[in-house]
Structures are given as C-alpha cells and as structure tokens.
Amino acid sequence: MNFSHYNIVSKIKDSENYFILNLLSGSADILEPEKAKEILGGIYTDLIEMTDRGYIVNQDDEKKLYKEKYLNFLDNRNDDEVQIFFVPNYSCNFSCSYCYQNQYYNERNPLNSEIISAFYDYVDIEFANRKKYITIFGGEPLLPGEKQKANIKSLLSEAKKRNIDIAIVTNGYTLSEYIEVLKTANIREIQVTLDGTAELHNMRRYLKNKADTFEKIVEGIDACLANNFSVNLRFVADKQNINGLPELADFSINKGWTKSPLFKTQIGRNYELHHCQESRERLFTRVSLYEEIYKLVKRYPQILEFHKPAFSISKFIFEQEDMPDPLFDSCPACKTEWAFDYTGKIYSCTATVGKAGEELGTFYPEKSKHEQLIAEWEERDVTSIPECKGCSLQLACGGGCGSIAKNNTGKILSSDCRPVKELLELGFGLYYATN
C-alpha cells in the first residue's frame, strides 16, 4: 500500500491546521498539526480510515480507478454543451489601456447576410447532434449604427429559428440602445466589464476619443436587469485597480445588483496573452492576484457579497460540501468550444480567434479544415501533456490553457501550470475560517 500520487497536502493560510484532498478518490479533510506531521512523515496511525478515504492505495487499483474516471470524463464531455463563439467584427468603440486585440487586422469586407447564412449552415451540420449555444464576441459586437444593429438582429433571428440560446460579451456602452433588439432572442447572459467605480474604470476603459464610459455602462446594466437579462459583471484586475475592488463591491451592493438572481460576477486577470499595451510590471501572476484578493476580503468582507473567488476548487468544496470530479482537461478548445469570425475563418477558442496563424479552417466562402491541427487540440489533456503525467496536481489543474501554453512554448501539447496548492491554501484559509 502506498501514499496516493494524487494526494495534495498543505498548510492552511493563517492557520495551524492543514488540508489533505484527493480528487481521484473524491476525499477532502482538515488535519490538525500533529496528524499532518505524521502523514507528511510517512506515519499512518489511522491506516484503515486513510485507505477508506483513498489517501493510501494499492497502486494497481489506483491505476484502474484513474482509467475508469478518465473514460467517464470523456463520455461526459462528449455530452456537454458546446459554446460557439461568433465575431461579427474586431473593431471597437473603446481604446482600453490593456487591449490585446488592437494589433489584429480588420478585414475591410464587412459581415453580410451570406456569411451569416454560411455560419448557421455550418453549425447545423457540424454540431447537429450537440447541445449548444452561441456567444457573440468581438471586438465590440454591439457597436452603434443601423448597419451593425441589422447584422446583430440577423444573427439573433437565425438563432431564434433554431431555438439556440445567445450570450453576448460586450463593453456595455450601447446596451441601453440594444435592449429592444435583445428582446427578440433567447438571451442566456450578457457579460459586461467594469474595472472599478467611475474614476478607476474611466482611467482604463475609455472611448476612442478618451471620453468616459462608466455611467453609460451602469445605465446598460440597470436596463438589462430591469428587462430580466442575466448580467455577468467582469472585473479585470491588475495592480492599477485591484484596491478598487471593495469600492466596486460597495457600489454593486448599494445598487441592489447583488440581491438579484440575474446578477453574477467574475474576476479576470489582466495578463499578457499575445501582447499588452501597458508595462508588464502592472500585471499579477495567478498567485499574487489571489493573495491580494485574500487580503482584501479579510479586510473588506463585503466583497464576498459581490464575488466569491474560486481559489481552485476551494469554493466548490465549502459551498457544495462535496468534491468536484477530477479535471482531466481545463482547455475546452475544439472539444466544447469553437470560434468563428466574419471573415469565414474557424479557430479553436476565444483566446485564438482573430490571431494570424491560429486558423483551423474556413466555413466561408468554402468549407475547409486543418484536420491535423484540430486533432492535436482535441488530444490535449493531462494524459497527453508530458509535464502533466507525473504531476500530483494534474486533476485539479487540468493542464491549464492550451492557448497560453502554445504562446509560451510553441506547442499545443505543453502545460500552462496552475498554482493549485497555493490557491488551495488561500481558499481553505478564507472559507474554512468563515464556515
């Protein structure tokens, strides 16, 4: 019998206690210091209990369990809903300080009805037997002007005919003007970004002419909630605006947004995907961002009414009082996510869409596929990434983002390692203390 390869043991932040968890067996426990010292020293006084919990295993049995869980994962993923992104344009009315798309080439030939028809024809055939929804992405998809509105109406109308839900990722500036258009579709959610309250946000996310945008976005969020559209508010964090998180939380609470079942939030990290306009000194690592969030929540607990950070799987464990399934793959590209744009090109995901050299085929004017590249994206999971195979954290990390890995190493089958243990230490420190 052996100590499981998939055990994760570490000390809880700001506590004398430790945690132990194992995603393969589905177990998690809090350890008092003496017990943790024994386990870390290879002394197992509660051998029967530790065996029952899957922390002590027969290696052959563990290999069988791993294979069984992996096959279940593949079966479930094949039944999962597919998110299909469509970019009607890469142009934008904003000039955000950290835009990663501002060097993208914008084709002069605009979206038209023929391209929209070709897109839906492709979706009808290629995703015929899959649950799916479409996310309209950009650039900024909800640009002002009748021509743009007509294109969005057409995209929504074709989705409605097929009973396909729509999600929209927008900067939110023109939301109020698009409400009547959005009412014609089955809107699943609208993602909008606020990088803080007015002063901070306007410093980072402004119009091409440098004009402020905060008030109009807030107006748009209010309009969405008033019309029963789900809003997913995104806060893009770096060292310039992270200390504005408590104020944004207070603002959202005072607006009554956080009481609405239609309102949810996410915190995104401003990071170098392809390039950044601003200095890298402003950027957080994954760990340093969540260390700052941890400190802020300890000081301003009202943040948790606005947003509960995941800290890897910590939030799930404490909210569900259960363990999530093992994560054999955290990259949905070419499996449960695809991206298309108005030029007729096909890409693996939102991180690659529009980037020269990342095309995987075309749906217009003719259909084509780079089968070998697609197969490589489809193959990518912890069983095919060399760095993941011997890693005890693999089932919580899932190999990370394939696009970032490829950007960093030039290889799809390489890892984008997540700081799982450090995030769990923070998450257990936060949620264990409040439960």
Short mmCIF file of C-alpha atoms in Angstrom, two decimals, residues 69-427:
data_model
loop_
_atom_site.label_atom_id
_atom_site.label_comp_id
_atom_site.label_asym_id
_atom_site.label_seq_id
_atom_site.Cartn_x
_atom_site.Cartn_y
_atom_site.Cartn_z
CA LYS A 69 -12.66 8.14 -14.13
CA TYR A 70 -10.90 9.28 -17.31
CA LEU A 71 -13.26 7.30 -19.54
CA ASN A 72 -16.22 8.73 -17.61
CA PHE A 73 -14.79 12.20 -18.14
CA LEU A 74 -14.55 11.64 -21.90
CA ASP A 75 -18.11 10.30 -22.06
CA ASN A 76 -19.46 13.26 -20.09
CA ARG A 77 -17.52 15.76 -22.18
CA ASN A 78 -18.94 14.29 -25.37
CA ASP A 79 -22.40 15.01 -23.96
CA ASP A 80 -21.52 18.51 -22.75
CA GLU A 81 -22.95 21.64 -24.30
CA VAL A 82 -20.77 23.31 -26.93
CA GLN A 83 -20.11 27.04 -26.74
CA ILE A 84 -19.82 28.50 -30.24
CA PHE A 85 -18.29 31.98 -30.45
CA PHE A 86 -19.02 34.25 -33.38
CA VAL A 87 -17.15 37.51 -34.00
CA PRO A 88 -19.10 39.92 -36.25
CA ASN A 89 -16.18 42.42 -36.21
CA TYR A 90 -12.86 43.13 -34.50
CA SER A 91 -13.42 46.88 -34.47
CA CYS A 92 -14.29 48.62 -31.22
CA ASN A 93 -15.51 51.97 -29.97
CA PHE A 94 -13.20 51.67 -26.94
CA SER A 95 -9.44 52.11 -26.68
CA CYS A 96 -8.76 50.23 -23.45
CA SER A 97 -5.29 50.57 -21.96
CA TYR A 98 -4.72 46.80 -21.94
CA CYS A 99 -6.40 45.69 -25.20
CA TYR A 100 -4.80 42.56 -26.68
CA GLN A 101 -6.70 42.83 -29.99
CA ASN A 102 -5.59 46.29 -31.07
CA GLN A 103 -2.98 44.83 -33.41
CA TYR A 104 -5.45 42.49 -35.10
CA TYR A 105 -6.03 43.10 -38.80
CA ASN A 106 -9.61 44.13 -39.54
CA GLU A 107 -10.81 42.85 -42.91
CA ARG A 108 -12.43 45.57 -44.99
CA ASN A 109 -15.19 43.27 -46.22
CA PRO A 110 -17.87 43.54 -43.52
CA LEU A 111 -20.28 40.93 -42.25
CA ASN A 112 -23.24 40.30 -44.53
CA SER A 113 -26.25 38.00 -44.81
CA GLU A 114 -24.39 35.49 -46.97
CA ILE A 115 -21.70 35.00 -44.32
CA ILE A 116 -24.32 34.72 -41.58
CA SER A 117 -26.17 32.05 -43.58
CA ALA A 118 -22.93 30.16 -44.18
CA PHE A 119 -22.13 30.24 -40.46
CA TYR A 120 -25.51 28.81 -39.47
CA ASP A 121 -25.35 26.21 -42.25
CA TYR A 122 -22.02 25.08 -40.81
CA VAL A 123 -23.44 24.98 -37.27
CA ASP A 124 -26.48 23.00 -38.44
CA ILE A 125 -24.28 20.30 -39.96
CA GLU A 126 -21.18 20.15 -37.76
CA PHE A 127 -23.00 20.46 -34.41
CA ALA A 128 -26.24 18.77 -35.42
CA ASN A 129 -26.35 16.34 -32.52
CA ARG A 130 -24.82 18.54 -29.82
CA LYS A 131 -26.37 20.77 -27.21
CA LYS A 132 -25.05 24.24 -28.00
CA TYR A 133 -25.33 27.96 -27.55
CA ILE A 134 -23.77 30.88 -29.37
CA THR A 135 -21.75 33.67 -27.79
CA ILE A 136 -21.43 36.86 -29.81
CA PHE A 137 -17.95 38.22 -29.21
CA GLY A 138 -15.66 40.95 -30.56
CA GLY A 139 -14.08 43.50 -30.89
CA GLU A 140 -17.23 45.12 -29.71
CA PRO A 141 -20.28 43.39 -31.17
CA LEU A 142 -22.86 45.98 -30.09
CA LEU A 143 -21.45 48.94 -31.98
CA PRO A 144 -23.75 51.90 -32.65
CA GLY A 145 -25.31 52.31 -36.07
CA GLU A 146 -28.15 50.78 -38.03
CA LYS A 147 -25.94 48.53 -40.15
CA GLN A 148 -24.44 46.87 -37.09
CA LYS A 149 -27.86 46.54 -35.47
CA ALA A 150 -29.18 44.86 -38.61
CA ASN A 151 -26.36 42.30 -38.51
CA ILE A 152 -26.93 41.56 -34.84
CA LYS A 153 -30.69 41.24 -35.47
CA SER A 154 -29.97 38.74 -38.24
CA LEU A 155 -27.63 36.69 -36.01
CA LEU A 156 -30.25 36.66 -33.25
CA SER A 157 -33.09 35.83 -35.63
CA GLU A 158 -31.31 32.80 -37.08
CA ALA A 159 -30.52 31.55 -33.58
CA LYS A 160 -34.15 32.01 -32.55
CA LYS A 161 -35.34 29.92 -35.51
CA ARG A 162 -33.17 27.08 -34.23
CA ASN A 163 -34.06 27.63 -30.57
CA ILE A 164 -30.39 28.31 -29.77
CA ASP A 165 -29.59 30.48 -26.75
CA ILE A 166 -27.39 33.54 -27.17
CA ALA A 167 -24.79 35.03 -24.85
CA ILE A 168 -23.13 38.36 -25.58
CA VAL A 169 -19.74 39.70 -24.49
CA THR A 170 -19.85 43.48 -24.70
CA ASN A 171 -18.17 46.53 -23.22
CA GLY A 172 -21.70 47.60 -22.31
CA TYR A 173 -21.57 51.14 -23.67
CA THR A 174 -24.54 50.76 -26.04
CA LEU A 175 -26.54 48.18 -24.07
CA SER A 176 -29.45 50.53 -23.43
CA GLU A 177 -29.82 51.15 -27.17
CA TYR A 178 -29.82 47.41 -27.92
CA ILE A 179 -32.41 46.30 -25.35
CA GLU A 180 -35.27 46.04 -27.86
CA VAL A 181 -33.06 44.06 -30.25
CA LEU A 182 -32.02 41.69 -27.47
CA LYS A 183 -35.64 41.05 -26.55
CA THR A 184 -36.06 39.20 -29.86
CA ALA A 185 -33.67 36.42 -28.79
CA ASN A 186 -33.26 33.76 -26.12
CA ILE A 187 -30.57 35.62 -24.17
CA ARG A 188 -28.68 33.41 -21.74
CA GLU A 189 -26.42 36.12 -20.32
CA ILE A 190 -24.70 39.37 -21.12
CA GLN A 191 -21.10 39.80 -19.98
CA VAL A 192 -20.07 43.39 -19.21
CA THR A 193 -16.82 44.74 -17.77
CA LEU A 194 -16.39 47.33 -15.03
CA ASP A 195 -12.83 47.82 -13.79
CA GLY A 196 -13.85 49.69 -10.67
CA THR A 197 -16.05 52.64 -9.88
CA ALA A 198 -16.07 55.72 -12.09
CA GLU A 199 -12.59 57.17 -11.59
CA LEU A 200 -10.67 53.89 -11.88
CA HIS A 201 -12.80 52.46 -14.65
CA ASN A 202 -12.64 55.60 -16.79
CA MET A 203 -8.86 55.63 -16.40
CA ARG A 204 -8.65 52.22 -18.11
CA ARG A 205 -11.70 51.73 -20.33
CA TYR A 206 -12.48 54.79 -22.41
CA LEU A 207 -13.79 55.63 -25.86
CA LYS A 208 -11.52 56.20 -28.84
CA ASN A 209 -11.84 59.92 -28.16
CA LYS A 210 -10.87 59.31 -24.48
CA ALA A 211 -14.40 60.07 -23.25
CA ASP A 212 -15.65 58.38 -20.06
CA THR A 213 -17.73 55.21 -20.24
CA PHE A 214 -18.68 54.26 -16.67
CA GLU A 215 -22.08 55.95 -16.40
CA LYS A 216 -23.39 54.58 -19.68
CA ILE A 217 -22.30 51.05 -18.79
CA VAL A 218 -24.06 51.28 -15.42
CA GLU A 219 -27.16 52.51 -17.22
CA GLY A 220 -26.92 49.49 -19.53
CA ILE A 221 -26.58 47.04 -16.63
CA ASP A 222 -29.62 48.55 -14.96
CA ALA A 223 -31.58 48.24 -18.21
CA CYS A 224 -30.60 44.59 -18.62
CA LEU A 225 -31.63 43.64 -15.10
CA ALA A 226 -34.88 45.61 -15.46
CA ASN A 227 -35.65 43.57 -18.58
CA ASN A 228 -34.78 40.22 -16.98
CA PHE A 229 -31.49 39.65 -18.78
CA SER A 230 -28.79 37.88 -16.77
CA VAL A 231 -25.68 40.02 -16.30
CA ASN A 232 -22.21 38.60 -15.76
CA LEU A 233 -20.11 41.51 -14.47
CA ARG A 234 -16.39 41.10 -15.10
CA PHE A 235 -13.66 42.93 -13.20
CA VAL A 236 -10.29 42.81 -15.00
CA ALA A 237 -7.67 43.07 -12.28
CA ASP A 238 -4.10 44.30 -12.22
CA LYS A 239 -2.02 46.36 -9.80
CA GLN A 240 -3.55 49.61 -11.01
CA ASN A 241 -7.11 48.80 -9.96
CA ILE A 242 -7.12 45.88 -7.51
CA ASN A 243 -7.55 48.13 -4.48
CA GLY A 244 -10.73 49.47 -6.07
CA LEU A 245 -12.43 46.09 -5.65
CA PRO A 246 -14.02 46.92 -2.25
CA GLU A 247 -15.46 50.16 -3.61
CA LEU A 248 -16.91 48.37 -6.64
CA ALA A 249 -18.40 45.77 -4.30
CA ASP A 250 -20.00 48.53 -2.22
CA PHE A 251 -21.30 50.22 -5.36
CA SER A 252 -22.88 47.00 -6.63
CA ILE A 253 -24.42 46.24 -3.23
CA ASN A 254 -25.87 49.75 -2.98
CA LYS A 255 -27.28 49.49 -6.49
CA GLY A 256 -29.10 46.34 -5.41
CA TRP A 257 -27.39 44.30 -8.11
CA THR A 258 -26.01 41.66 -5.75
CA LYS A 259 -29.53 40.83 -4.50
CA SER A 260 -30.68 39.96 -7.99
CA PRO A 261 -30.65 36.28 -9.04
CA LEU A 262 -29.84 37.58 -12.52
CA PHE A 263 -26.54 39.12 -11.42
CA LYS A 264 -23.22 37.28 -11.12
CA THR A 265 -19.59 38.30 -11.21
CA GLN A 266 -16.15 37.15 -12.25
CA ILE A 267 -12.65 38.49 -11.69
CA GLY A 268 -10.35 38.21 -14.67
CA ARG A 269 -6.62 38.69 -14.58
CA ASN A 270 -5.07 41.22 -16.94
CA TYR A 271 -2.23 39.19 -18.42
CA GLU A 272 -0.08 39.02 -21.49
CA LEU A 273 -1.97 36.81 -23.93
CA HIS A 274 -0.47 37.93 -27.24
CA HIS A 275 0.80 41.38 -26.33
CA CYS A 276 -0.09 44.15 -23.89
CA GLN A 277 -0.01 47.88 -24.40
CA GLU A 278 0.95 48.60 -20.83
CA SER A 279 4.06 47.65 -18.87
CA ARG A 280 4.21 44.08 -17.60
CA GLU A 281 5.07 45.49 -14.17
CA ARG A 282 1.36 46.16 -13.72
CA LEU A 283 0.42 42.51 -14.20
CA PHE A 284 -0.22 39.96 -11.45
CA THR A 285 0.75 36.34 -11.53
CA ARG A 286 -2.11 33.99 -10.70
CA VAL A 287 -0.83 33.57 -7.16
CA SER A 288 -0.10 37.22 -6.47
CA LEU A 289 -3.57 38.24 -7.70
CA TYR A 290 -5.32 35.83 -5.37
CA GLU A 291 -3.04 36.76 -2.48
CA GLU A 292 -4.22 40.35 -2.93
CA ILE A 293 -7.87 39.26 -3.16
CA TYR A 294 -7.43 37.18 0.01
CA LYS A 295 -6.03 40.19 1.89
CA LEU A 296 -8.79 42.46 0.62
CA VAL A 297 -11.57 40.04 1.56
CA LYS A 298 -10.13 39.67 5.06
CA ARG A 299 -10.18 43.45 5.41
CA TYR A 300 -13.43 44.08 3.48
CA PRO A 301 -15.66 41.01 3.92
CA GLN A 302 -18.47 42.66 1.95
CA ILE A 303 -16.52 41.69 -1.17
CA LEU A 304 -17.90 38.18 -0.70
CA GLU A 305 -21.41 39.51 -1.29
CA PHE A 306 -20.16 40.80 -4.64
CA HIS A 307 -17.84 37.94 -5.59
CA LYS A 308 -16.71 34.65 -4.06
CA PRO A 309 -13.36 33.72 -5.60
CA ALA A 310 -12.87 30.07 -6.55
CA PHE A 311 -9.32 29.61 -5.17
CA SER A 312 -9.01 26.50 -7.36
CA ILE A 313 -11.63 24.06 -6.02
CA SER A 314 -11.86 25.56 -2.50
CA LYS A 315 -15.13 27.42 -3.00
CA PHE A 316 -16.74 24.35 -4.55
CA ILE A 317 -15.78 22.17 -1.58
CA PHE A 318 -17.12 24.57 1.03
CA GLU A 319 -20.29 25.52 -0.85
CA GLN A 320 -21.21 22.04 -2.08
CA GLU A 321 -19.79 20.12 0.88
CA ASP A 322 -18.53 17.69 -1.73
CA MET A 323 -15.66 17.23 -4.16
CA PRO A 324 -15.78 18.08 -7.87
CA ASP A 325 -14.98 15.43 -10.45
CA PRO A 326 -11.32 15.07 -11.46
CA LEU A 327 -10.33 17.68 -14.03
CA PHE A 328 -8.53 15.80 -16.78
CA ASP A 329 -8.72 18.80 -19.10
CA SER A 330 -9.22 22.50 -18.40
CA CYS A 331 -8.92 23.59 -22.05
CA PRO A 332 -12.23 23.41 -23.97
CA ALA A 333 -10.70 24.30 -27.36
CA CYS A 334 -12.02 22.11 -30.21
CA LYS A 335 -13.95 19.99 -27.71
CA THR A 336 -16.66 22.09 -26.10
CA GLU A 337 -15.59 25.44 -27.56
CA TRP A 338 -15.11 26.70 -31.11
CA ALA A 339 -14.76 30.22 -32.52
CA PHE A 340 -15.76 31.69 -35.88
CA ASP A 341 -15.41 35.16 -37.34
CA TYR A 342 -16.94 37.31 -40.06
CA THR A 343 -14.01 36.62 -42.41
CA GLY A 344 -15.15 33.00 -42.70
CA LYS A 345 -12.35 31.55 -40.55
CA ILE A 346 -12.56 28.92 -37.82
CA TYR A 347 -10.47 28.95 -34.62
CA SER A 348 -10.10 26.81 -31.52
CA CYS A 349 -11.34 29.27 -28.88
CA THR A 350 -11.73 32.92 -27.80
CA ALA A 351 -8.03 33.20 -26.96
CA THR A 352 -7.00 32.36 -30.52
CA VAL A 353 -9.85 33.83 -32.58
CA GLY A 354 -8.58 36.50 -34.96
CA LYS A 355 -4.92 35.79 -34.31
CA ALA A 356 -2.97 35.27 -37.54
CA GLY A 357 -1.63 31.75 -37.84
CA GLU A 358 -4.20 30.21 -35.50
CA GLU A 359 -6.81 29.42 -38.17
CA LEU A 360 -8.11 25.85 -38.17
CA GLY A 361 -10.20 26.10 -41.32
CA THR A 362 -12.94 28.07 -43.03
CA PHE A 363 -16.71 27.96 -43.25
CA TYR A 364 -16.90 30.64 -45.97
CA PRO A 365 -16.62 31.04 -48.92
CA GLU A 366 -15.82 27.32 -48.87
CA LYS A 367 -15.53 24.75 -46.10
CA SER A 368 -12.10 23.51 -45.11
CA LYS A 369 -10.45 22.00 -42.04
CA HIS A 370 -6.85 21.59 -40.89
CA GLU A 371 -7.54 18.12 -39.55
CA GLN A 372 -4.08 17.53 -38.07
CA LEU A 373 -4.14 20.76 -36.05
CA ILE A 374 -7.69 20.10 -34.87
CA ALA A 375 -6.71 16.59 -33.79
CA GLU A 376 -3.85 18.00 -31.73
CA TRP A 377 -6.20 20.39 -29.92
CA GLU A 378 -8.69 17.55 -29.39
CA GLU A 379 -5.95 15.31 -28.00
CA ARG A 380 -4.76 17.84 -25.43
CA ASP A 381 -5.45 16.80 -21.83
CA VAL A 382 -3.38 15.70 -18.84
CA THR A 383 -2.81 12.25 -20.35
CA SER A 384 -1.13 13.71 -23.46
CA ILE A 385 0.85 16.61 -21.95
CA PRO A 386 4.29 15.30 -20.92
CA GLU A 387 4.67 17.71 -17.97
CA CYS A 388 1.30 16.65 -16.52
CA LYS A 389 1.79 12.90 -16.44
CA GLY A 390 3.91 12.81 -13.29
CA CYS A 391 2.29 15.78 -11.54
CA SER A 392 0.25 15.17 -8.39
CA LEU A 393 -1.75 18.36 -9.06
CA GLN A 394 -2.93 17.35 -12.52
CA LEU A 395 -6.53 16.52 -11.59
CA ALA A 396 -7.09 19.96 -10.07
CA CYS A 397 -5.14 21.85 -12.77
CA GLY A 398 -6.21 20.07 -15.94
CA GLY A 399 -3.15 21.27 -17.84
CA GLY A 400 -4.26 24.90 -17.94
CA CYS A 401 -4.98 26.98 -21.04
CA GLY A 402 -3.81 25.50 -24.33
CA SER A 403 -3.51 28.88 -25.99
CA ILE A 404 -1.26 30.28 -23.26
CA ALA A 405 0.82 27.08 -23.30
CA LYS A 406 1.22 27.33 -27.08
CA ASN A 407 2.01 31.04 -26.83
CA ASN A 408 4.74 30.32 -24.26
CA THR A 409 6.25 27.15 -25.68
CA GLY A 410 5.16 26.94 -29.31
CA LYS A 411 3.49 23.59 -28.58
CA ILE A 412 -0.18 22.79 -28.03
CA LEU A 413 0.76 19.67 -26.05
CA SER A 414 2.52 21.60 -23.29
CA SER A 415 1.36 22.73 -19.89
CA ASP A 416 0.09 26.03 -18.55
CA CYS A 417 0.66 25.09 -14.92
CA ARG A 418 -1.78 26.40 -12.34
CA PRO A 419 -0.57 27.17 -8.79
CA VAL A 420 -3.10 24.75 -7.34
CA LYS A 421 -1.54 24.20 -3.93
CA GLU A 422 -1.03 27.92 -3.25
CA LEU A 423 -4.61 28.73 -4.29
CA LEU A 424 -5.98 25.96 -2.09
CA GLU A 425 -4.00 27.27 0.89
CA LEU A 426 -5.62 30.67 0.41
CA GLY A 427 -9.08 29.27 -0.29
#
